[in-house]
């Protein structure tokens, strides 16, 4: 907060970006930023002795605003067992896999997370996502904009007009106040509007004569030439299907020669790779393909990935992958909601229970952990559950527990379907994460991948978003699963811009978070104005005038510059 | 000549047409083009029948008071009540809805919105089955088979045909009307059924039967009947064929389906039919929502509470109770002991037993215009007309959020709904 000075004293600090690895030191905060050392007089002091201090958590992929609302409305049965009462300083709400907006902000903060990115917003409904962010307290956010099936993307690629595509994306990010380029089932959503799907990188999208490969390579090139802070972010084709590890590797390999913008090495982020790392040909011989995917990523520096770890619980699948949600309805018989959005996306919702005794689910659980453990560079692999698809974000601490404690994984392996032991490599993996690596996969690495210079670290000038956990690395055993889960579930303290928002896991302050968006200024925008006007007039049902999101919807925001 | 504003949004019905041209001169508003006749009347008459000033009831009559006094009285009524009801919402903007939920939570009351008396069955059926949905642009761009079931857009959503569903040309509908087959299913002839290519006139209360038979047919079942719901099997088979063989079909449905015998079972049958059709082709279903922002009321309640309507906060957290916490029942059973009505007229629309209780309990009305409910209220607070005198967000019937613009200033001292609600919230917090 303005003018206030805070000292976090004597904690074990894990700040990987600044190469601080568990050293006992003080952190100084002034005016909401990390500052140089100052004298204690007049400062608020938080005693972090015997505790872990990390930058606030940064989630790179969690469905918290926009489309998820249809799922909230769809599933009253999800909320009834998980209610949140109002208090003097917090609003009421509901969980479980589909928490209401206030509850979302509080629950992230109480786990020590302070920044969360919404990864699938369709442009026409961006206004809605921004409205929800206003009511999502504490956490900072940003919206990834679905572009892999957008009419303009497909049209400009078909016409070979890459410069116009650049102009379009530059314009669109400003219009919807978006943060980055998201691609979901490239070409598959448009094809689903005719009841079909694309299943190989060389299939043609009906009506456009372009292929998924052309979509991802062109968008990657445009993304890097625009200098977007984050790479393209792909939900690959064939998600959820046996044998899909191959198309995942083909997708990554198709992007190998894209030249990254100056200042980073990566050109693609593969979202929830767990759902796209399966072997086998059918559900009967379903197996892990994590070894192959991890091996590719280990050998190629142009890729980052988040996992989409599966957790055994009752949750909700919600994606923009219309044909996949249709298939999941056929597979499960659970209720199904679908939504096509003109010129932009399709999508759907199907409730789902991940069961320990189900062989496919057991393998899926193991695949996520295999990826996290087999990919050697923690800077390129991030912890997510693809909330709520693999399970609610509130269960991240369990994943941290499994990564740090080999014993806990082995115990769970014994209780779940044996396919997880026989058709994956997990039982043989000895690696255990240390606290520094946990800090990388939950905040430092994600902040870097998103291109957020003020987040994910505790260097002077960084936003004073800090998490303090009741875990003593000198006394507590890192293989004590219960201790790890309880420590990371309820932060001892969470600070947001220097304000204490959480104490002992309880919310004590609830400031509004800000929204990051990217202010592109590509000169090619001028070339597309005629096209925009014609297309809105002919094919959209909202006028071009009324399409852009006004600043009224971003009461606190930070436009980021592109990297060029 | 005043200024002419382009691409103005009409805040009357769930179509939310956003391409109107409106001339503003000397405090008068005149639609120049693209507005339907209902919309023209809304704009031209926006200043008729206005609540002239804040009023409170004294000795049986409503008397003029200051805004401050009216806010005080409203806050007092809501604070003192054991179980107050907040109701209406659908003819106001989302910014006001957000405040309504906050207020309901603060006073431990119930919040319900007008969907409770129109599309509640749609919502319940959606929660049971799911809904294969599309935005209206997909209908314009792709739909070659358009079915209107129990709805009459030519009288209720006047621009629907030309903007979205019947005549417009689209990306894959190059010839507009000629590229579409239009079907109407209704119990009586209407302007809509008269222009349809096929009209199935069904017996009242038999929608469920007809939908179920169609579903059986498209799933390949044999049906050994001559007639269903008064329609010959030949006609039904023909429609089933058309459904399976179209490229991108749509059913629009209205209160003829949701409010006739069977209610949410009817809608469940329609949702199941459309869902199953997606095994053969692409098919979607869109409810025709009436008030311009009834969709938005459900959306806001959804993100703040998890539930679309009938939400109780008496235990400090949201509880969902369609029926149990529905405004009509709570009033008819005499369970709530105060009410705040935002931009709705339950005294005119609710059953007598409900409106009688509403007249008995202390009631606060926030509305730009005089309504039946305002006449029985204890506090009446005038507000700006959203979409004319105040800006804000509304959700079209298909869920597309659109920003309403302010095109003229309200009278001095007249606030937007959300501002009035914020004052009440602040006062309630102060009173306690
Ligand atoms: Zn996702």
mmCIF file of C-alpha atoms in Angstrom, chain A residues 329-499:
data_model
loop_
_atom_site.group_PDB
_atom_site.id
_atom_site.type_symbol
_atom_site.label_atom_id
_atom_site.label_comp_id
_atom_site.label_asym_id
_atom_site.label_seq_id
_atom_site.Cartn_x
_atom_site.Cartn_y
_atom_site.Cartn_z
ATOM 1 C CA UNK A 329 -20.659 -36.672 -23.831
ATOM 2 C CA UNK A 330 -20.783 -39.784 -26.004
ATOM 3 C CA UNK A 331 -18.159 -41.451 -23.793
ATOM 4 C CA UNK A 332 -19.683 -40.600 -20.422
ATOM 5 C CA UNK A 333 -23.381 -40.027 -21.046
ATOM 6 C CA UNK A 334 -23.146 -37.098 -18.622
ATOM 7 C CA UNK A 335 -25.059 -33.936 -19.383
ATOM 8 C CA UNK A 336 -23.542 -31.805 -22.141
ATOM 9 C CA UNK A 337 -23.693 -28.136 -22.969
ATOM 10 C CA UNK A 338 -22.240 -26.737 -26.167
ATOM 11 C CA UNK A 339 -21.794 -23.262 -27.562
ATOM 12 C CA UNK A 340 -20.822 -21.975 -30.988
ATOM 13 C CA UNK A 341 -19.756 -18.340 -31.197
ATOM 14 C CA UNK A 342 -20.064 -16.644 -34.567
ATOM 15 C CA UNK A 343 -16.807 -16.399 -36.541
ATOM 16 C CA UNK A 344 -14.749 -17.272 -33.483
ATOM 17 C CA UNK A 345 -15.079 -20.440 -31.438
ATOM 18 C CA UNK A 346 -17.124 -23.381 -30.315
ATOM 19 C CA UNK A 347 -16.975 -25.050 -26.947
ATOM 20 C CA UNK A 348 -18.676 -27.111 -24.335
ATOM 21 C CA UNK A 349 -19.084 -28.360 -20.800
ATOM 22 C CA UNK A 350 -19.384 -31.927 -19.476
ATOM 23 C CA UNK A 351 -19.155 -32.880 -15.781
ATOM 24 C CA UNK A 352 -16.564 -35.561 -15.137
ATOM 25 C CA UNK A 353 -15.377 -37.726 -12.242
ATOM 26 C CA UNK A 354 -11.762 -38.932 -12.248
ATOM 27 C CA UNK A 355 -11.863 -42.310 -10.504
ATOM 28 C CA UNK A 356 -8.975 -44.157 -8.896
ATOM 29 C CA UNK A 357 -10.225 -47.546 -10.074
ATOM 30 C CA UNK A 358 -10.690 -46.461 -13.683
ATOM 31 C CA UNK A 359 -7.625 -47.547 -15.715
ATOM 32 C CA UNK A 360 -7.714 -44.556 -18.067
ATOM 33 C CA UNK A 361 -8.060 -42.065 -15.194
ATOM 34 C CA UNK A 362 -5.272 -43.763 -13.258
ATOM 35 C CA UNK A 363 -2.984 -43.493 -16.298
ATOM 36 C CA UNK A 364 -3.950 -39.839 -16.796
ATOM 37 C CA UNK A 365 -2.955 -39.097 -13.199
ATOM 38 C CA UNK A 366 0.392 -40.781 -13.739
ATOM 39 C CA UNK A 367 1.011 -39.057 -17.089
ATOM 40 C CA UNK A 368 0.821 -35.612 -15.500
ATOM 41 C CA UNK A 369 3.369 -36.540 -12.853
ATOM 42 C CA UNK A 370 5.596 -38.259 -15.407
ATOM 43 C CA UNK A 371 5.757 -35.056 -17.444
ATOM 44 C CA UNK A 372 6.526 -32.949 -14.388
ATOM 45 C CA UNK A 373 9.242 -35.385 -13.296
ATOM 46 C CA UNK A 374 10.731 -36.325 -16.670
ATOM 47 C CA UNK A 375 11.033 -32.817 -18.093
ATOM 48 C CA UNK A 376 14.363 -31.840 -16.586
ATOM 49 C CA UNK A 377 14.253 -28.049 -16.856
ATOM 50 C CA UNK A 378 11.737 -26.707 -14.306
ATOM 51 C CA UNK A 379 11.820 -23.330 -16.070
ATOM 52 C CA UNK A 380 9.872 -24.868 -18.937
ATOM 53 C CA UNK A 381 7.228 -26.968 -17.154
ATOM 54 C CA UNK A 382 4.514 -25.511 -14.925
ATOM 55 C CA UNK A 383 2.058 -26.804 -12.389
ATOM 56 C CA UNK A 384 -1.618 -26.508 -13.385
ATOM 57 C CA UNK A 385 -4.685 -28.699 -13.279
ATOM 58 C CA UNK A 386 -6.184 -26.799 -16.209
ATOM 59 C CA UNK A 387 -8.703 -25.780 -13.560
ATOM 60 C CA UNK A 388 -11.327 -27.111 -13.467
ATOM 61 C CA UNK A 389 -10.662 -29.681 -16.217
ATOM 62 C CA UNK A 390 -8.211 -31.900 -14.329
ATOM 63 C CA UNK A 391 -9.503 -30.833 -10.908
ATOM 64 C CA UNK A 392 -10.051 -27.601 -8.970
ATOM 65 C CA UNK A 393 -7.039 -25.310 -8.431
ATOM 66 C CA UNK A 394 -7.557 -25.621 -4.681
ATOM 67 C CA UNK A 395 -5.941 -29.053 -4.903
ATOM 68 C CA UNK A 396 -2.566 -27.842 -6.253
ATOM 69 C CA UNK A 397 -0.952 -28.569 -2.869
ATOM 70 C CA UNK A 398 -1.611 -32.275 -3.421
ATOM 71 C CA UNK A 399 0.373 -32.109 -6.657
ATOM 72 C CA UNK A 400 3.193 -30.328 -4.856
ATOM 73 C CA UNK A 401 3.098 -33.118 -2.280
ATOM 74 C CA UNK A 402 3.373 -35.852 -4.919
ATOM 75 C CA UNK A 403 6.265 -34.061 -6.622
ATOM 76 C CA UNK A 404 8.221 -33.586 -3.393
ATOM 77 C CA UNK A 405 7.474 -36.940 -1.827
ATOM 78 C CA UNK A 406 8.192 -40.066 -3.815
ATOM 79 C CA UNK A 407 6.750 -42.054 -0.961
ATOM 80 C CA UNK A 408 3.361 -40.354 -1.320
ATOM 81 C CA UNK A 409 3.246 -41.195 -5.048
ATOM 82 C CA UNK A 410 4.094 -44.794 -4.384
ATOM 83 C CA UNK A 411 1.415 -45.079 -1.719
ATOM 84 C CA UNK A 412 -1.217 -43.658 -4.036
ATOM 85 C CA UNK A 413 -0.039 -45.890 -6.888
ATOM 86 C CA UNK A 414 -0.861 -48.885 -4.714
ATOM 87 C CA UNK A 415 -4.426 -47.671 -4.206
ATOM 88 C CA UNK A 416 -5.315 -46.895 -7.803
ATOM 89 C CA UNK A 417 -5.823 -49.051 -10.881
ATOM 90 C CA UNK A 418 -2.674 -51.024 -11.675
ATOM 91 C CA UNK A 419 -2.616 -49.621 -15.205
ATOM 92 C CA UNK A 420 -0.934 -46.545 -13.708
ATOM 93 C CA UNK A 421 1.958 -48.802 -12.685
ATOM 94 C CA UNK A 422 2.108 -51.059 -15.739
ATOM 95 C CA UNK A 423 1.467 -48.635 -18.578
ATOM 96 C CA UNK A 424 3.483 -45.630 -17.421
ATOM 97 C CA UNK A 425 7.039 -45.040 -16.223
ATOM 98 C CA UNK A 426 5.957 -43.397 -12.989
ATOM 99 C CA UNK A 427 6.866 -46.232 -10.577
ATOM 100 C CA UNK A 428 10.491 -46.110 -11.701
ATOM 101 C CA UNK A 429 10.952 -42.357 -11.377
ATOM 102 C CA UNK A 430 13.029 -41.479 -8.314
ATOM 103 C CA UNK A 431 13.176 -37.718 -8.716
ATOM 104 C CA UNK A 432 11.786 -35.530 -5.942
ATOM 105 C CA UNK A 433 11.283 -31.791 -6.339
ATOM 106 C CA UNK A 434 12.950 -29.412 -3.891
ATOM 107 C CA UNK A 435 11.452 -26.119 -2.743
ATOM 108 C CA UNK A 436 13.381 -24.096 -5.287
ATOM 109 C CA UNK A 437 11.967 -26.185 -8.104
ATOM 110 C CA UNK A 438 8.463 -25.830 -6.660
ATOM 111 C CA UNK A 439 8.962 -22.062 -6.629
ATOM 112 C CA UNK A 440 9.970 -22.216 -10.293
ATOM 113 C CA UNK A 441 7.035 -24.294 -11.541
ATOM 114 C CA UNK A 442 4.442 -22.280 -9.592
ATOM 115 C CA UNK A 443 5.650 -18.674 -9.916
ATOM 116 C CA UNK A 444 9.114 -17.844 -11.262
ATOM 117 C CA UNK A 445 8.858 -19.939 -14.434
ATOM 118 C CA UNK A 446 5.277 -18.963 -15.185
ATOM 119 C CA UNK A 447 5.962 -15.260 -14.709
ATOM 120 C CA UNK A 448 8.909 -15.579 -17.092
ATOM 121 C CA UNK A 449 6.906 -17.469 -19.678
ATOM 122 C CA UNK A 450 4.167 -14.842 -19.529
ATOM 123 C CA UNK A 451 6.743 -12.092 -19.908
ATOM 124 C CA UNK A 452 5.751 -10.394 -16.645
ATOM 125 C CA UNK A 453 8.789 -8.543 -15.369
ATOM 126 C CA UNK A 454 7.121 -7.368 -12.146
ATOM 127 C CA UNK A 455 5.931 -10.817 -11.069
ATOM 128 C CA UNK A 456 7.430 -14.107 -9.928
ATOM 129 C CA UNK A 457 10.414 -12.672 -8.102
ATOM 130 C CA UNK A 458 11.443 -10.605 -5.070
ATOM 131 C CA UNK A 459 14.071 -8.358 -6.616
ATOM 132 C CA UNK A 460 14.001 -4.617 -5.986
ATOM 133 C CA UNK A 461 11.176 -3.033 -7.982
ATOM 134 C CA UNK A 462 9.054 -6.156 -8.279
ATOM 135 C CA UNK A 463 5.416 -6.020 -7.202
ATOM 136 C CA UNK A 464 5.375 -6.856 -3.492
ATOM 137 C CA UNK A 465 3.293 -9.998 -3.953
ATOM 138 C CA UNK A 466 4.666 -12.451 -1.418
ATOM 139 C CA UNK A 467 3.630 -15.833 -0.043
ATOM 140 C CA UNK A 468 4.841 -17.125 3.318
ATOM 141 C CA UNK A 469 4.325 -20.800 4.116
ATOM 142 C CA UNK A 470 4.598 -22.541 7.491
ATOM 143 C CA UNK A 471 7.204 -25.006 6.328
ATOM 144 C CA UNK A 472 10.631 -25.128 7.927
ATOM 145 C CA UNK A 473 13.137 -26.577 5.469
ATOM 146 C CA UNK A 474 15.598 -27.210 8.311
ATOM 147 C CA UNK A 475 13.140 -29.165 10.438
ATOM 148 C CA UNK A 476 10.229 -30.381 8.334
ATOM 149 C CA UNK A 477 10.793 -33.387 6.122
ATOM 150 C CA UNK A 478 10.287 -32.677 2.427
ATOM 151 C CA UNK A 479 8.799 -36.113 2.041
ATOM 152 C CA UNK A 480 6.122 -35.361 4.650
ATOM 153 C CA UNK A 481 3.168 -35.225 2.256
ATOM 154 C CA UNK A 482 0.605 -34.108 4.853
ATOM 155 C CA UNK A 483 2.797 -31.272 6.055
ATOM 156 C CA UNK A 484 3.474 -30.089 2.506
ATOM 157 C CA UNK A 485 -0.216 -30.140 1.596
ATOM 158 C CA UNK A 486 -1.288 -28.262 4.718
ATOM 159 C CA UNK A 487 1.502 -25.663 4.386
ATOM 160 C CA UNK A 488 0.750 -24.849 0.749
ATOM 161 C CA UNK A 489 -3.048 -24.972 1.183
ATOM 162 C CA UNK A 490 -3.157 -22.182 3.727
ATOM 163 C CA UNK A 491 -0.428 -19.602 3.481
ATOM 164 C CA UNK A 492 0.781 -18.185 6.797
ATOM 165 C CA UNK A 493 0.705 -14.822 5.034
ATOM 166 C CA UNK A 494 -0.059 -13.574 1.572
ATOM 167 C CA UNK A 495 0.889 -10.028 0.647
ATOM 168 C CA UNK A 496 -0.505 -8.266 -2.398
ATOM 169 C CA UNK A 497 1.239 -5.049 -3.368
ATOM 170 C CA UNK A 498 2.635 -5.023 0.146
ATOM 171 C CA UNK A 499 -0.778 -5.319 1.809
#
